[in-house]
């Protein structure tokens, strides 16, 4: 019997697990993917939004600003890469400037700290260069960048260390209301619980509609991004976008932006297209074309164009798609269901959801604790034990590390400088990696220029060794995504045909 | 800090040949640093034959070719460290290495030869839309898994790109029981060797579709299929030409990129066309005493040429260490390609220092029939040679003699061109 079941281990579920673990509760997180952070939270622009553009008075505005302020402490406690590089929304004509002033007014209402309207001179104090047509813009200094999957993994790991149970590969099939709470059915295991927290991302409507008569609808809205090579990182500092007027996807996005990831690659994106398949994170030719043609056309405005005059198509190293769980109400749906006691929603957490989630989780948990008189857990540990990976060490630390453990001397992924020791640590960590993609998310092995060409077979071998399984059982991302087959099998197949 | 006369980064065909040549030219204190568990590099996974026709006048497999050089390394007692990764290098020729036994060390060299080879261009660089299931491999990765690890990568295969590794892997997959549905090539010609198209595709009746590429990847967990389409002149898919191929494996053979992360560390100037360092006729980069050869310099079609080039680099590195290299004197002459010649290696020469003969290697950017390879000294044509066929897949060579170069006063640039007549 659990006190609380959290459905979904994205940023919402992870934030809730972390917050709930601060109370004396027996908690489980149920995730249908083979790893945490398998859906929406993995494919986004990694941006910690300042909150300047969320419409005043909405949940999005309130929790965006509250969430943003939590990131320094949260990321420092959890050892998650995060920095505040500021956001600039530039204008090239008077209509744009009008929009900039509107955004400033909105930012003030939302109580976003430090937002300024700048003329061209002002912008040039922040970045050395802007294209000649740029006349001014909005500057929001609290905008930042985070590694979204590192954050989700760290939150889950820390929840796990504080005794939250995790069940992966577990899709919720049914939820029944019982006298004392709920009965949750998954293919492998059933759960009894007092409270249910719905953090099911694009599927949150299905979960809600299983128990509540207040039906909600979540539309998956696709956003695609392109990643550019690290070599460009010296030229991209502030997150920069154009005013959202006349942009592809117009009102649905904060506009096409260029931003520096915490890993020094450059992220470009993104557009917004409603789709029907709630798990379809595939990139599309239209979506990718939208990004490349936008940046080809508007590259000249950006500070980077001083040194790199044309959009460098040959610097594209990858692209990814992600889904925003868009609620038809156009706002976050958060809190206890009106008609079902003990059932809490954290739904419709689309952009700026990554920024807002820690604050929303805090609010939901606080309300639940007050209402149901839940006691604090005095043993909660908020600071994450974290072994610095080889690539983050300085020379002396590296020398010491290899002396203590020879496996640090075996470089597996040379693009990202990941050692065998780092990979083994990721496999044996709490909620450790059990697939090639899970190792990739935790260590960056395979995320560099060669995209795993050299290291992915080695990573698979280490997984097989450490998990005590055959190489043919190692998967890329869970059941059905096997990578290797025995040679004899193909031979016998041929003979039988 | 341990010190060596010569450090060779990479123990593949280029690194081994360079080290042997350096030793034969009087360099004693040599160390080869190899990332893998044995000398030979990528040759170890190339178990097909066809290597060594020029060097040994017989057809060897990759491992056999590598073994001939490895034996010389052992016999000449050239020192090498295996399972060792170089994580940094600077212009002062300090090399930071890591391995399990020696730990992290900084080594000082008098000269360095870069022989890191190349890497395959991954899917991301192509930006093919679609999902990201298991079953997509670069052709070389699949080759390693099948030939070294001893596993199969799938049963039903589509190959994208007709580079040599893709062609070789088409045959390899068939021999191991898989079905190869099609090879799709974006260009109107193959970038692979003619002999590989005949021996690996034609002999197994595998269709090769020109001007086709993948426009969508299907499948959630494991690949279930690929949609190919014909491209127009702007490389946009032509509507109505889409074809769905059911498959569980997609192999990518879409180009090789010289590995030059370490060259970047040392601030060495790279040629954007070759993606390798800019070099002079000694194969020396713009960092004095740092030489480069093999696929780290530019991507080769035949390993025999890698060995030849590496020998020159090794010999020159030995000369440099012995203080025999002529540095300041002589004139710097620029070498370049135009009119269909994508690049030349080297990119410049020193007219005084150069050997009696210099081989200029280059590649063309398109297929030419019955065209002429011309060499211009400044604006004057000095060589005009008819070629029945020139293709981007095959590296071309011309030789210049030192007296030819020195006879020409005021020589500033040498240009290689393709001319119709």
PDB file of N, CA, C and O in Angstrom, chain B residues 159-162 182-188 208-215 227-232 235 237-238 240-245 254:
ATOM      1  N   UNK B 159      20.797   0.469 -47.607  1.00  0.00           N
ATOM      2  CA  UNK B 159      22.066   1.173 -47.432  1.00  0.00           C
ATOM      3  C   UNK B 159      21.950   2.546 -48.077  1.00  0.00           C
ATOM      4  O   UNK B 159      21.493   2.682 -49.207  1.00  0.00           O
ATOM      5  N   UNK B 160      22.320   3.521 -47.320  1.00  0.00           N
ATOM      6  CA  UNK B 160      22.239   4.896 -47.801  1.00  0.00           C
ATOM      7  C   UNK B 160      23.654   5.380 -48.099  1.00  0.00           C
ATOM      8  O   UNK B 160      24.502   5.392 -47.222  1.00  0.00           O
ATOM      9  N   UNK B 161      23.877   5.740 -49.353  1.00  0.00           N
ATOM     10  CA  UNK B 161      25.205   6.204 -49.746  1.00  0.00           C
ATOM     11  C   UNK B 161      26.007   5.066 -50.347  1.00  0.00           C
ATOM     12  O   UNK B 161      25.926   3.932 -49.883  1.00  0.00           O
ATOM     13  N   UNK B 162      26.746   5.377 -51.392  1.00  0.00           N
ATOM     14  CA  UNK B 162      27.488   4.310 -52.072  1.00  0.00           C
ATOM     15  C   UNK B 162      28.986   4.520 -51.912  1.00  0.00           C
ATOM     16  O   UNK B 162      29.763   4.264 -52.809  1.00  0.00           O
ATOM     17  N   UNK B 182      18.294  -2.406 -51.117  1.00  0.00           N
ATOM     18  CA  UNK B 182      18.658  -1.386 -52.097  1.00  0.00           C
ATOM     19  C   UNK B 182      19.804  -0.541 -51.541  1.00  0.00           C
ATOM     20  O   UNK B 182      19.971  -0.431 -50.318  1.00  0.00           O
ATOM     21  N   UNK B 183      20.595   0.013 -52.439  1.00  0.00           N
ATOM     22  CA  UNK B 183      21.563   1.034 -52.059  1.00  0.00           C
ATOM     23  C   UNK B 183      21.107   2.332 -52.726  1.00  0.00           C
ATOM     24  O   UNK B 183      20.893   2.362 -53.935  1.00  0.00           O
ATOM     25  N   UNK B 184      20.912   3.370 -51.934  1.00  0.00           N
ATOM     26  CA  UNK B 184      20.444   4.645 -52.469  1.00  0.00           C
ATOM     27  C   UNK B 184      21.570   5.662 -52.426  1.00  0.00           C
ATOM     28  O   UNK B 184      22.229   5.806 -51.398  1.00  0.00           O
ATOM     29  N   UNK B 185      21.795   6.324 -53.531  1.00  0.00           N
ATOM     30  CA  UNK B 185      22.873   7.320 -53.613  1.00  0.00           C
ATOM     31  C   UNK B 185      22.279   8.657 -54.049  1.00  0.00           C
ATOM     32  O   UNK B 185      21.606   8.752 -55.063  1.00  0.00           O
ATOM     33  N   UNK B 186      22.541   9.660 -53.254  1.00  0.00           N
ATOM     34  CA  UNK B 186      22.005  10.997 -53.539  1.00  0.00           C
ATOM     35  C   UNK B 186      22.599  11.580 -54.829  1.00  0.00           C
ATOM     36  O   UNK B 186      21.908  12.212 -55.622  1.00  0.00           O
ATOM     37  N   UNK B 187      23.874  11.325 -55.044  1.00  0.00           N
ATOM     38  CA  UNK B 187      24.549  11.897 -56.214  1.00  0.00           C
ATOM     39  C   UNK B 187      24.199  11.083 -57.460  1.00  0.00           C
ATOM     40  O   UNK B 187      23.728   9.955 -57.361  1.00  0.00           O
ATOM     41  N   UNK B 188      24.471  11.632 -58.641  1.00  0.00           N
ATOM     42  CA  UNK B 188      24.204  10.866 -59.859  1.00  0.00           C
ATOM     43  C   UNK B 188      25.301   9.844 -60.164  1.00  0.00           C
ATOM     44  O   UNK B 188      25.283   9.206 -61.205  1.00  0.00           O
ATOM     45  N   UNK B 208      21.196  -0.360 -57.242  1.00  0.00           N
ATOM     46  CA  UNK B 208      21.806   0.900 -56.815  1.00  0.00           C
ATOM     47  C   UNK B 208      21.024   2.022 -57.482  1.00  0.00           C
ATOM     48  O   UNK B 208      20.964   2.096 -58.706  1.00  0.00           O
ATOM     49  N   UNK B 209      20.365   2.831 -56.663  1.00  0.00           N
ATOM     50  CA  UNK B 209      19.515   3.897 -57.212  1.00  0.00           C
ATOM     51  C   UNK B 209      20.199   5.236 -57.034  1.00  0.00           C
ATOM     52  O   UNK B 209      20.426   5.676 -55.911  1.00  0.00           O
ATOM     53  N   UNK B 210      20.502   5.875 -58.161  1.00  0.00           N
ATOM     54  CA  UNK B 210      21.127   7.191 -58.100  1.00  0.00           C
ATOM     55  C   UNK B 210      20.069   8.275 -57.921  1.00  0.00           C
ATOM     56  O   UNK B 210      18.935   8.126 -58.339  1.00  0.00           O
ATOM     57  N   UNK B 211      20.473   9.387 -57.340  1.00  0.00           N
ATOM     58  CA  UNK B 211      19.620  10.550 -57.074  1.00  0.00           C
ATOM     59  C   UNK B 211      18.520  10.222 -56.054  1.00  0.00           C
ATOM     60  O   UNK B 211      17.539  10.943 -55.958  1.00  0.00           O
ATOM     61  N   UNK B 212      18.643   9.118 -55.330  1.00  0.00           N
ATOM     62  CA  UNK B 212      17.656   8.774 -54.310  1.00  0.00           C
ATOM     63  C   UNK B 212      18.256   8.962 -52.922  1.00  0.00           C
ATOM     64  O   UNK B 212      19.444   8.711 -52.717  1.00  0.00           O
ATOM     65  N   UNK B 213      17.432   9.390 -51.993  1.00  0.00           N
ATOM     66  CA  UNK B 213      17.896   9.399 -50.606  1.00  0.00           C
ATOM     67  C   UNK B 213      16.729   9.138 -49.664  1.00  0.00           C
ATOM     68  O   UNK B 213      15.570   9.068 -50.105  1.00  0.00           O
ATOM     69  N   UNK B 214      17.048   8.958 -48.375  1.00  0.00           N
ATOM     70  CA  UNK B 214      16.003   8.668 -47.389  1.00  0.00           C
ATOM     71  C   UNK B 214      15.312   9.972 -47.010  1.00  0.00           C
ATOM     72  O   UNK B 214      15.981  10.965 -46.718  1.00  0.00           O
ATOM     73  N   UNK B 215      14.000   9.971 -47.052  1.00  0.00           N
ATOM     74  CA  UNK B 215      13.285  11.170 -46.619  1.00  0.00           C
ATOM     75  C   UNK B 215      12.514  10.924 -45.329  1.00  0.00           C
ATOM     76  O   UNK B 215      12.026  11.852 -44.719  1.00  0.00           O
ATOM     77  N   UNK B 227      11.607   5.452 -46.052  1.00  0.00           N
ATOM     78  CA  UNK B 227      11.038   5.960 -47.293  1.00  0.00           C
ATOM     79  C   UNK B 227      12.138   6.651 -48.090  1.00  0.00           C
ATOM     80  O   UNK B 227      12.821   7.541 -47.574  1.00  0.00           O
ATOM     81  N   UNK B 228      12.309   6.191 -49.329  1.00  0.00           N
ATOM     82  CA  UNK B 228      13.279   6.822 -50.216  1.00  0.00           C
ATOM     83  C   UNK B 228      12.519   7.663 -51.233  1.00  0.00           C
ATOM     84  O   UNK B 228      11.366   7.391 -51.531  1.00  0.00           O
ATOM     85  N   UNK B 229      13.160   8.679 -51.758  1.00  0.00           N
ATOM     86  CA  UNK B 229      12.548   9.454 -52.841  1.00  0.00           C
ATOM     87  C   UNK B 229      13.643   9.966 -53.753  1.00  0.00           C
ATOM     88  O   UNK B 229      14.809  10.094 -53.348  1.00  0.00           O
ATOM     89  N   UNK B 230      13.243  10.236 -54.995  1.00  0.00           N
ATOM     90  CA  UNK B 230      14.186  10.782 -55.961  1.00  0.00           C
ATOM     91  C   UNK B 230      14.307  12.288 -55.728  1.00  0.00           C
ATOM     92  O   UNK B 230      13.330  12.951 -55.401  1.00  0.00           O
ATOM     93  N   UNK B 231      15.499  12.810 -55.895  1.00  0.00           N
ATOM     94  CA  UNK B 231      15.737  14.221 -55.628  1.00  0.00           C
ATOM     95  C   UNK B 231      15.803  15.001 -56.941  1.00  0.00           C
ATOM     96  O   UNK B 231      16.273  14.483 -57.949  1.00  0.00           O
ATOM     97  N   UNK B 232      15.344  16.248 -56.872  1.00  0.00           N
ATOM     98  CA  UNK B 232      15.498  17.111 -58.053  1.00  0.00           C
ATOM     99  C   UNK B 232      16.844  17.832 -58.003  1.00  0.00           C
ATOM    100  O   UNK B 232      17.674  17.549 -57.138  1.00  0.00           O
ATOM    101  N   UNK B 235      18.036  19.167 -54.825  1.00  0.00           N
ATOM    102  CA  UNK B 235      18.050  18.163 -53.764  1.00  0.00           C
ATOM    103  C   UNK B 235      16.796  18.206 -52.898  1.00  0.00           C
ATOM    104  O   UNK B 235      16.854  18.003 -51.683  1.00  0.00           O
ATOM    105  N   UNK B 237      12.929  16.405 -52.552  1.00  0.00           N
ATOM    106  CA  UNK B 237      12.272  15.191 -53.042  1.00  0.00           C
ATOM    107  C   UNK B 237      11.238  15.499 -54.137  1.00  0.00           C
ATOM    108  O   UNK B 237      10.500  16.478 -54.036  1.00  0.00           O
ATOM    109  N   UNK B 238      11.217  14.696 -55.183  1.00  0.00           N
ATOM    110  CA  UNK B 238      10.231  14.866 -56.252  1.00  0.00           C
ATOM    111  C   UNK B 238       8.962  14.128 -55.836  1.00  0.00           C
ATOM    112  O   UNK B 238       9.002  12.911 -55.606  1.00  0.00           O
ATOM    113  N   UNK B 240       5.735  11.988 -55.626  1.00  0.00           N
ATOM    114  CA  UNK B 240       5.328  10.844 -56.443  1.00  0.00           C
ATOM    115  C   UNK B 240       6.421   9.812 -56.621  1.00  0.00           C
ATOM    116  O   UNK B 240       6.173   8.705 -57.083  1.00  0.00           O
ATOM    117  N   UNK B 241       7.669  10.160 -56.244  1.00  0.00           N
ATOM    118  CA  UNK B 241       8.750   9.184 -56.406  1.00  0.00           C
ATOM    119  C   UNK B 241       9.039   8.432 -55.110  1.00  0.00           C
ATOM    120  O   UNK B 241       9.969   7.640 -55.042  1.00  0.00           O
ATOM    121  N   UNK B 242       8.227   8.684 -54.063  1.00  0.00           N
ATOM    122  CA  UNK B 242       8.494   8.056 -52.772  1.00  0.00           C
ATOM    123  C   UNK B 242       8.304   6.545 -52.859  1.00  0.00           C
ATOM    124  O   UNK B 242       7.357   6.065 -53.482  1.00  0.00           O
ATOM    125  N   UNK B 243       9.218   5.829 -52.258  1.00  0.00           N
ATOM    126  CA  UNK B 243       9.092   4.364 -52.199  1.00  0.00           C
ATOM    127  C   UNK B 243       9.396   3.940 -50.768  1.00  0.00           C
ATOM    128  O   UNK B 243      10.400   4.348 -50.204  1.00  0.00           O
ATOM    129  N   UNK B 244       8.517   3.107 -50.208  1.00  0.00           N
ATOM    130  CA  UNK B 244       8.734   2.615 -48.847  1.00  0.00           C
ATOM    131  C   UNK B 244       9.462   1.267 -48.907  1.00  0.00           C
ATOM    132  O   UNK B 244       9.049   0.373 -49.636  1.00  0.00           O
ATOM    133  N   UNK B 245      10.539   1.157 -48.179  1.00  0.00           N
ATOM    134  CA  UNK B 245      11.260  -0.110 -48.078  1.00  0.00           C
ATOM    135  C   UNK B 245      11.156  -0.619 -46.654  1.00  0.00           C
ATOM    136  O   UNK B 245      11.592   0.062 -45.723  1.00  0.00           O
ATOM    137  N   UNK B 254      27.878   7.698 -45.882  1.00  0.00           N
ATOM    138  CA  UNK B 254      27.622   9.007 -46.464  1.00  0.00           C
ATOM    139  C   UNK B 254      28.802   9.962 -46.272  1.00  0.00           C
ATOM    140  O   UNK B 254      28.623  11.157 -46.196  1.00  0.00           O
TER     141      UNK B 254
END
